[in-house]
mmCIF file of C-alpha atoms and ligand atoms in Angstrom:
data_model
loop_
_atom_site.group_PDB
_atom_site.id
_atom_site.type_symbol
_atom_site.label_atom_id
_atom_site.label_comp_id
_atom_site.label_asym_id
_atom_site.label_seq_id
_atom_site.Cartn_x
_atom_site.Cartn_y
_atom_site.Cartn_z
ATOM 1 C CA MET Z 9 0.343 -0.309 0.232
ATOM 2 C CA THR Z 10 1.102 3.613 -0.898
ATOM 3 C CA LEU Z 11 0.587 6.666 0.593
ATOM 4 C CA ARG Z 12 -1.656 9.585 -1.362
ATOM 5 C CA VAL Z 13 0.953 12.790 -1.681
ATOM 6 C CA GLY Z 14 -0.581 15.727 -2.925
ATOM 7 C CA VAL Z 15 2.019 19.172 -3.158
ATOM 8 C CA LEU Z 16 1.093 23.059 -2.488
ATOM 9 C CA GLY Z 17 3.195 25.226 -4.223
ATOM 10 C CA ALA Z 18 4.078 22.254 -6.670
ATOM 11 C CA ARG Z 19 5.838 24.103 -9.280
ATOM 12 C CA GLY Z 20 7.998 26.380 -6.640
ATOM 13 C CA ARG Z 21 11.854 25.670 -6.027
ATOM 14 C CA MET Z 22 11.099 23.855 -2.646
ATOM 15 C CA GLY Z 23 7.775 22.145 -4.196
ATOM 16 C CA LEU Z 24 9.588 20.628 -6.943
ATOM 17 C CA GLU Z 25 12.350 19.059 -5.163
ATOM 18 C CA VAL Z 26 8.925 17.390 -3.331
ATOM 19 C CA CYS Z 27 7.577 16.320 -6.268
ATOM 20 C CA LYS Z 28 11.020 14.746 -7.199
ATOM 21 C CA ALA Z 29 11.277 13.592 -3.735
ATOM 22 C CA VAL Z 30 7.822 11.609 -3.751
ATOM 23 C CA ASP Z 31 7.620 10.069 -6.790
ATOM 24 C CA ALA Z 32 11.243 8.312 -6.217
ATOM 25 C CA ALA Z 33 9.769 7.028 -2.829
ATOM 26 C CA PRO Z 34 8.957 3.138 -2.934
ATOM 27 C CA ASP Z 35 6.307 3.854 -0.061
ATOM 28 C CA LEU Z 36 4.764 7.358 -1.722
ATOM 29 C CA GLU Z 37 2.502 8.110 -4.788
ATOM 30 C CA LEU Z 38 2.329 11.519 -5.738
ATOM 31 C CA VAL Z 39 -1.384 12.424 -6.445
ATOM 32 C CA ALA Z 40 -1.598 15.873 -6.751
ATOM 33 C CA MET Z 41 0.736 18.865 -7.860
ATOM 34 C CA ILE Z 42 -0.860 22.309 -7.378
ATOM 35 C CA ASP Z 43 0.368 25.391 -8.076
ATOM 36 C CA GLN Z 44 -1.674 29.031 -8.098
ATOM 37 C CA GLY Z 45 -4.304 29.035 -10.218
ATOM 38 C CA ASP Z 46 -5.134 25.154 -9.587
ATOM 39 C CA VAL Z 47 -8.503 23.760 -8.044
ATOM 40 C CA LEU Z 48 -7.415 22.441 -5.231
ATOM 41 C CA PHE Z 49 -10.691 20.207 -4.800
ATOM 42 C CA SER Z 50 -8.120 18.334 -7.294
ATOM 43 C CA ALA Z 51 -6.191 17.243 -4.651
ATOM 44 C CA SER Z 52 -9.412 15.800 -2.291
ATOM 45 C CA ASP Z 53 -10.860 14.432 -6.144
ATOM 46 C CA ASN Z 54 -7.576 12.305 -6.285
ATOM 47 C CA HIS Z 55 -7.812 11.219 -2.846
ATOM 48 C CA ALA Z 56 -4.497 12.029 -0.999
ATOM 49 C CA GLU Z 57 -3.703 11.399 2.406
ATOM 50 C CA VAL Z 58 -0.949 13.852 3.230
ATOM 51 C CA LEU Z 59 -0.733 17.708 1.925
ATOM 52 C CA VAL Z 60 2.162 18.920 1.620
ATOM 53 C CA ASP Z 61 2.664 22.552 1.663
ATOM 54 C CA PHE Z 62 5.525 24.974 0.294
ATOM 55 C CA THR Z 63 3.350 28.101 -0.861
ATOM 56 C CA THR Z 64 3.559 31.947 0.624
ATOM 57 C CA PRO Z 65 3.090 32.718 3.896
ATOM 58 C CA ASP Z 66 -0.101 34.557 2.503
ATOM 59 C CA VAL Z 67 -1.995 31.355 1.503
ATOM 60 C CA VAL Z 68 -1.326 28.740 3.862
ATOM 61 C CA MET Z 69 -3.789 29.448 6.434
ATOM 62 C CA ASP Z 70 -6.388 29.540 3.634
ATOM 63 C CA ASN Z 71 -4.640 25.789 2.276
ATOM 64 C CA LEU Z 72 -4.194 24.774 6.006
ATOM 65 C CA ARG Z 73 -8.064 25.363 6.761
ATOM 66 C CA TRP Z 74 -8.997 23.509 3.329
ATOM 67 C CA ALA Z 75 -6.926 20.018 4.323
ATOM 68 C CA ILE Z 76 -8.214 20.248 8.083
ATOM 69 C CA GLU Z 77 -11.383 20.504 7.068
ATOM 70 C CA ARG Z 78 -11.494 17.664 4.722
ATOM 71 C CA GLY Z 79 -9.569 15.230 7.412
ATOM 72 C CA ILE Z 80 -6.880 15.313 5.206
ATOM 73 C CA SER Z 81 -3.087 15.561 7.243
ATOM 74 C CA ALA Z 82 -0.197 17.935 6.346
ATOM 75 C CA VAL Z 83 2.871 18.197 5.779
ATOM 76 C CA VAL Z 84 3.409 22.189 6.351
ATOM 77 C CA GLY Z 85 6.886 23.840 5.400
ATOM 78 C CA THR Z 86 6.147 27.800 4.343
ATOM 79 C CA THR Z 87 6.808 29.872 6.757
ATOM 80 C CA GLY Z 88 5.058 33.252 8.955
ATOM 81 C CA PHE Z 89 3.472 30.532 11.733
ATOM 82 C CA THR Z 90 2.594 33.542 14.485
ATOM 83 C CA ASP Z 91 1.572 32.367 17.854
ATOM 84 C CA ASP Z 92 -1.633 33.437 16.592
ATOM 85 C CA ARG Z 93 -2.097 31.644 13.472
ATOM 86 C CA LEU Z 94 -0.775 28.027 15.512
ATOM 87 C CA ALA Z 95 -4.027 29.043 18.083
ATOM 88 C CA GLN Z 96 -5.680 29.082 14.808
ATOM 89 C CA VAL Z 97 -4.494 25.527 13.675
ATOM 90 C CA ARG Z 98 -5.377 24.114 17.029
ATOM 91 C CA ALA Z 99 -8.570 25.509 17.221
ATOM 92 C CA TRP Z 100 -9.389 24.058 13.890
ATOM 93 C CA LEU Z 101 -7.855 20.614 14.927
ATOM 94 C CA ALA Z 102 -9.766 20.583 18.074
ATOM 95 C CA GLU Z 103 -12.503 19.827 15.547
ATOM 96 C CA LYS Z 104 -11.089 17.130 13.841
ATOM 97 C CA PRO Z 105 -9.076 15.292 16.756
ATOM 98 C CA GLU Z 106 -7.998 12.180 14.132
ATOM 99 C CA VAL Z 107 -5.892 14.895 12.305
ATOM 100 C CA GLY Z 108 -1.780 15.774 12.126
ATOM 101 C CA VAL Z 109 -0.672 18.695 11.054
ATOM 102 C CA LEU Z 110 3.329 19.068 11.104
ATOM 103 C CA ILE Z 111 4.985 22.574 11.026
ATOM 104 C CA ALA Z 112 8.406 22.796 10.664
ATOM 105 C CA PRO Z 113 10.698 25.898 10.097
ATOM 106 C CA ASN Z 114 13.307 23.688 8.552
ATOM 107 C CA PHE Z 115 13.397 19.990 7.772
ATOM 108 C CA GLY Z 116 17.397 20.136 7.457
ATOM 109 C CA ILE Z 117 18.480 17.256 9.393
ATOM 110 C CA ALA Z 118 21.602 19.618 10.374
ATOM 111 C CA ALA Z 119 19.555 23.047 10.989
ATOM 112 C CA VAL Z 120 18.099 20.853 13.626
ATOM 113 C CA LEU Z 121 20.827 19.792 15.943
ATOM 114 C CA MET Z 122 22.036 23.899 14.420
ATOM 115 C CA MET Z 123 18.824 24.711 16.641
ATOM 116 C CA GLN Z 124 19.301 22.060 19.049
ATOM 117 C CA PHE Z 125 22.882 22.981 20.311
ATOM 118 C CA ALA Z 126 21.883 26.677 20.278
ATOM 119 C CA ALA Z 127 19.631 25.863 22.521
ATOM 120 C CA LYS Z 128 21.754 23.506 24.577
ATOM 121 C CA ALA Z 129 24.406 27.594 25.070
ATOM 122 C CA ALA Z 130 22.534 29.299 25.139
ATOM 123 C CA ARG Z 131 21.777 29.207 28.922
ATOM 124 C CA TYR Z 132 26.216 29.742 29.584
ATOM 125 C CA PHE Z 133 26.830 33.370 27.551
ATOM 126 C CA GLU Z 134 25.792 36.561 28.470
ATOM 127 C CA SER Z 135 25.014 37.735 24.988
ATOM 128 C CA ALA Z 136 23.771 35.649 21.314
ATOM 129 C CA GLU Z 137 23.534 36.744 17.983
ATOM 130 C CA ILE Z 138 21.713 35.473 14.743
ATOM 131 C CA ILE Z 139 22.844 36.395 10.791
ATOM 132 C CA GLU Z 140 20.536 34.647 8.872
ATOM 133 C CA GLN Z 141 21.580 34.549 5.575
ATOM 134 C CA HIS Z 142 19.147 33.417 1.775
ATOM 135 C CA HIS Z 143 18.723 34.275 -1.059
ATOM 136 C CA PRO Z 144 17.357 37.116 -2.839
ATOM 137 C CA ARG Z 145 13.500 35.565 -4.412
ATOM 138 C CA LYS Z 146 12.863 35.209 -0.411
ATOM 139 C CA LEU Z 147 10.027 37.024 0.693
ATOM 140 C CA ASP Z 148 9.595 37.090 4.155
ATOM 141 C CA ALA Z 149 12.359 37.715 6.855
ATOM 142 C CA PRO Z 150 13.606 37.114 8.992
ATOM 143 C CA SER Z 151 13.716 33.500 8.453
ATOM 144 C CA GLY Z 152 11.100 31.149 10.238
ATOM 145 C CA THR Z 153 14.787 29.268 11.414
ATOM 146 C CA ALA Z 154 16.008 32.196 13.040
ATOM 147 C CA THR Z 155 13.077 32.834 14.460
ATOM 148 C CA ARG Z 156 12.672 29.539 15.572
ATOM 149 C CA THR Z 157 16.816 29.876 17.299
ATOM 150 C CA ALA Z 158 15.833 32.709 18.570
ATOM 151 C CA GLN Z 159 12.733 31.832 20.678
ATOM 152 C CA LEU Z 160 14.759 28.912 21.749
ATOM 153 C CA ILE Z 161 17.438 30.806 23.269
ATOM 154 C CA ALA Z 162 15.393 33.237 24.478
ATOM 155 C CA ALA Z 163 13.334 29.951 26.545
ATOM 156 C CA ALA Z 164 16.425 28.800 27.824
ATOM 157 C CA ARG Z 165 18.347 31.956 29.152
ATOM 158 C CA GLU Z 166 14.363 32.797 30.714
ATOM 159 C CA GLU Z 167 14.498 29.602 32.366
ATOM 160 C CA ALA Z 168 18.657 30.115 33.407
ATOM 161 C CA GLY Z 169 17.593 33.026 34.569
ATOM 162 C CA LEU Z 170 19.729 35.052 32.566
ATOM 163 C CA ALA Z 171 19.823 38.956 32.926
ATOM 164 C CA PRO Z 172 19.681 41.147 29.985
ATOM 165 C CA MET Z 173 22.081 40.832 26.671
ATOM 166 C CA PRO Z 174 24.299 43.677 27.315
ATOM 167 C CA ASP Z 175 24.318 46.353 24.747
ATOM 168 C CA ALA Z 176 25.057 49.993 24.886
ATOM 169 C CA THR Z 177 24.917 51.185 21.518
ATOM 170 C CA LYS Z 178 22.381 53.630 21.021
ATOM 171 C CA GLU Z 179 20.831 53.133 16.780
ATOM 172 C CA GLU Z 180 22.077 56.336 14.665
ATOM 173 C CA VAL Z 181 19.749 53.929 11.652
ATOM 174 C CA ASP Z 182 16.600 52.377 12.396
ATOM 175 C CA GLY Z 183 17.665 48.560 11.636
ATOM 176 C CA ALA Z 184 21.473 49.005 12.194
ATOM 177 C CA ARG Z 185 21.233 46.284 15.285
ATOM 178 C CA GLY Z 186 18.426 43.936 13.291
ATOM 179 C CA ALA Z 187 15.414 42.859 14.986
ATOM 180 C CA SER Z 188 14.559 41.418 18.133
ATOM 181 C CA ILE Z 189 12.700 38.907 18.406
ATOM 182 C CA ASN Z 190 11.882 37.897 22.335
ATOM 183 C CA GLY Z 191 15.264 40.175 22.852
ATOM 184 C CA VAL Z 192 17.215 38.463 20.689
ATOM 185 C CA ARG Z 193 19.001 40.097 18.070
ATOM 186 C CA VAL Z 194 18.271 39.037 13.830
ATOM 187 C CA HIS Z 195 20.038 40.260 11.446
ATOM 188 C CA ALA Z 196 18.951 38.837 7.861
ATOM 189 C CA VAL Z 197 21.152 39.024 4.503
ATOM 190 C CA ARG Z 198 20.054 38.470 1.272
ATOM 191 C CA ALA Z 199 22.696 37.875 -1.336
ATOM 192 C CA ALA Z 200 22.929 36.284 -4.748
ATOM 193 C CA GLY Z 201 24.713 33.106 -4.528
ATOM 194 C CA LEU Z 202 23.712 32.264 -1.413
ATOM 195 C CA LEU Z 203 20.640 29.266 -0.654
ATOM 196 C CA ALA Z 204 20.161 29.549 3.239
ATOM 197 C CA HIS Z 205 22.625 29.749 5.709
ATOM 198 C CA GLN Z 206 23.087 30.205 9.836
ATOM 199 C CA GLU Z 207 24.979 31.894 12.534
ATOM 200 C CA VAL Z 208 24.531 31.929 15.885
ATOM 201 C CA ILE Z 209 27.264 34.176 17.790
ATOM 202 C CA PHE Z 210 27.245 32.993 21.293
ATOM 203 C CA GLY Z 211 29.764 35.813 23.364
ATOM 204 C CA THR Z 212 31.453 36.119 27.360
ATOM 205 C CA ASP Z 213 34.148 36.950 28.866
ATOM 206 C CA GLY Z 214 37.083 35.741 26.711
ATOM 207 C CA GLU Z 215 34.789 33.559 24.444
ATOM 208 C CA LEU Z 216 33.027 33.246 21.419
ATOM 209 C CA LEU Z 217 31.377 30.047 20.361
ATOM 210 C CA THR Z 218 30.030 30.299 16.406
ATOM 211 C CA ILE Z 219 27.245 27.946 15.402
ATOM 212 C CA ARG Z 220 27.212 27.867 11.658
ATOM 213 C CA HIS Z 221 24.780 25.891 9.656
ATOM 214 C CA ASP Z 222 24.590 25.452 5.230
ATOM 215 C CA SER Z 223 21.662 24.274 3.334
ATOM 216 C CA LEU Z 224 23.772 24.456 -0.332
ATOM 217 C CA ASP Z 225 21.323 22.834 -1.784
ATOM 218 C CA ARG Z 226 17.030 22.128 -1.409
ATOM 219 C CA VAL Z 227 17.723 18.144 -1.124
ATOM 220 C CA SER Z 228 18.634 19.014 2.235
ATOM 221 C CA PHE Z 229 14.981 19.194 3.141
ATOM 222 C CA MET Z 230 14.068 16.496 1.407
ATOM 223 C CA PRO Z 231 14.714 13.892 4.046
ATOM 224 C CA GLY Z 232 13.389 15.748 6.740
ATOM 225 C CA VAL Z 233 10.259 16.215 4.828
ATOM 226 C CA LEU Z 234 9.366 12.738 3.941
ATOM 227 C CA LEU Z 235 10.089 11.130 7.600
ATOM 228 C CA ALA Z 236 7.512 13.734 7.790
ATOM 229 C CA VAL Z 237 5.479 12.927 5.459
ATOM 230 C CA ARG Z 238 5.588 9.573 6.614
ATOM 231 C CA ASN Z 239 4.495 10.495 9.872
ATOM 232 C CA VAL Z 240 2.163 12.908 10.187
ATOM 233 C CA GLN Z 241 -1.435 11.047 10.472
ATOM 234 C CA LYS Z 242 0.224 8.672 13.172
ATOM 235 C CA HIS Z 243 0.501 12.371 15.273
ATOM 236 C CA PRO Z 244 -3.091 14.299 15.674
ATOM 237 C CA GLY Z 245 -3.067 17.619 16.448
ATOM 238 C CA LEU Z 246 -0.227 19.927 16.143
ATOM 239 C CA THR Z 247 3.674 19.348 16.244
ATOM 240 C CA ILE Z 248 6.350 22.017 15.465
ATOM 241 C CA GLY Z 249 9.581 20.966 13.877
ATOM 242 C CA ILE Z 250 10.663 17.486 12.991
ATOM 243 C CA ASP Z 251 12.716 17.050 16.335
ATOM 244 C CA SER Z 252 10.273 14.297 17.386
ATOM 245 C CA LEU Z 253 10.459 11.801 14.779
ATOM 246 C CA LEU Z 254 14.195 12.086 15.032
ATOM 247 C CA ASP Z 255 14.205 10.689 18.758
HETATM 248 N N1 NDP P 531 10.762 24.243 6.196
HETATM 249 C C1 NDP P 531 11.461 24.397 5.550
HETATM 250 O O1 NDP P 531 12.212 23.187 5.437
HETATM 251 C C2 NDP P 531 11.727 25.233 4.165
HETATM 252 C C3 NDP P 531 10.750 26.192 4.627
HETATM 253 N N2 NDP P 531 10.801 26.764 3.281
HETATM 254 C C4 NDP P 531 9.641 27.943 2.894
HETATM 255 O O2 NDP P 531 8.312 27.254 1.836
HETATM 256 C C5 NDP P 531 8.009 28.365 1.351
HETATM 257 C C6 NDP P 531 8.495 28.263 0.183
HETATM 258 O O3 NDP P 531 9.889 28.745 -0.326
HETATM 259 P P1 NDP P 531 9.956 28.616 -1.848
HETATM 260 O O4 NDP P 531 9.541 26.917 -2.701
HETATM 261 O O5 NDP P 531 11.669 28.519 -2.015
HETATM 262 O O6 NDP P 531 8.881 29.795 -2.742
HETATM 263 P P2 NDP P 531 8.785 30.117 -4.307
HETATM 264 O O7 NDP P 531 7.949 31.026 -4.176
HETATM 265 O O8 NDP P 531 8.974 29.031 -4.709
HETATM 266 O O9 NDP P 531 7.277 28.622 -4.264
HETATM 267 C C7 NDP P 531 6.095 28.946 -3.877
HETATM 268 C C8 NDP P 531 5.197 28.777 -4.386
HETATM 269 O O10 NDP P 531 3.984 28.543 -4.223
HETATM 270 C C9 NDP P 531 3.109 28.627 -5.378
HETATM 271 N N3 NDP P 531 1.421 29.008 -4.701
HETATM 272 C C10 NDP P 531 1.203 30.761 -4.452
HETATM 273 N N4 NDP P 531 0.309 30.192 -4.118
HETATM 274 C C11 NDP P 531 -0.625 28.901 -4.285
HETATM 275 C C12 NDP P 531 -1.667 28.885 -3.701
HETATM 276 N N5 NDP P 531 -2.704 29.446 -2.886
HETATM 277 N N6 NDP P 531 -1.846 26.941 -4.133
HETATM 278 C C13 NDP P 531 -0.750 26.919 -4.785
HETATM 279 N N7 NDP P 531 0.648 27.180 -4.806
HETATM 280 C C14 NDP P 531 0.461 28.790 -4.361
HETATM 281 C C15 NDP P 531 3.988 29.925 -6.066
HETATM 282 O O11 NDP P 531 3.086 30.580 -7.346
HETATM 283 P P3 NDP P 531 3.672 31.770 -7.792
HETATM 284 O O12 NDP P 531 4.831 31.774 -8.122
HETATM 285 O O13 NDP P 531 2.469 31.836 -9.237
HETATM 286 O O14 NDP P 531 2.852 32.545 -6.804
HETATM 287 C C16 NDP P 531 4.954 29.339 -5.869
HETATM 288 O O15 NDP P 531 4.840 28.477 -7.064
HETATM 289 C C17 NDP P 531 8.751 29.949 1.880
HETATM 290 O O16 NDP P 531 7.708 30.376 2.715
HETATM 291 C C18 NDP P 531 10.028 29.280 2.559
HETATM 292 O O17 NDP P 531 10.483 29.686 3.614
HETATM 293 C C19 NDP P 531 12.048 26.901 2.306
HETATM 294 C C20 NDP P 531 13.038 26.033 2.265
HETATM 295 C C21 NDP P 531 13.284 25.206 3.249
HETATM 296 O O1 LIG P 532 12.840 29.957 1.666
HETATM 297 C C1 LIG P 532 13.979 29.385 1.852
HETATM 298 O O2 LIG P 532 14.201 29.122 1.638
HETATM 299 C C2 LIG P 532 14.280 29.167 3.021
HETATM 300 N N1 LIG P 532 12.894 28.969 3.995
HETATM 301 C C3 LIG P 532 12.903 28.596 5.595
HETATM 302 C C4 LIG P 532 13.507 29.350 6.820
HETATM 303 O O3 LIG P 532 12.869 30.879 6.580
HETATM 304 O O4 LIG P 532 13.728 29.269 7.383
HETATM 305 C C5 LIG P 532 13.805 27.467 5.837
HETATM 306 C C6 LIG P 532 15.799 27.698 5.141
HETATM 307 O O5 LIG P 532 16.035 28.544 5.570
HETATM 308 C C7 LIG P 532 14.996 28.712 3.658
#
């Protein structure tokens, strides 16, 4: 028995790669490839059991509501998930307790490890800042990965009772110190030639730790996406990240 998979954003950079990966997997069947302007109903007509969404932050919530209402589980890589959006997804899922939704800011195994290492290191350093670097066609900033990393660092600092980071700088130009996410500064670089990269810099007296991750090819995300596709129905409700599937 194969698992029937539909891909939303199928003509996009990630969607194309996901379609190839699903097509090449013997236990999965690619039953719908949907992009902007296509009819979403073809996914239910083709009896998709799992939908994978790599679209845009503007449309992903409509797609998710559509899938959940029809009892279709979803794996979501699209970014832009605020706490309010996550609460909305949980509310929809409460009406459909059998449905699973997995939303991951990054499906790369090395990226997941980078976030875990950053969360582990955070308590030992006075200072922490994030520099994320992406291709210039990326629509959002900061990246979902940087946002998640900042949230994890902030939570670890709070748990350890750390004081706010030392910083006497007065911004002479708005944005010069980046964005503050839960008190962690995040700087977004966009340049041709980049794909997806992140450095997390930790500092304390006389010592620095830099944790760096590079996605050099979008194939890097595929093992994580396929892992999520194969497991999402076994995890009803909302799952954030693929960490729990890697344990
Ligand atoms: N979690 C992860 O590991 C990763 C997440 N991402 C995230 O995935 C998202 C997509 O990235 P990327 O592939 O680079 O972006 P692209 O712009 O290349 O792809 C998005 C695709 O979705 C299409 N689309 C727009 N609206 C709809 C709709 N209503 N239904 C179906 N398809 C639609 C777009 O069409 P059109 O161009 O015509 O608008 C486009 O083809 C981003 O949010 C990005 O940050 C990216 C990489 C890894
Ligand atoms: O848009 C991208 O390319 C990526 N988006 C995700 C993010 O915003 O974190 C994941 C990865 O960084 C690539």
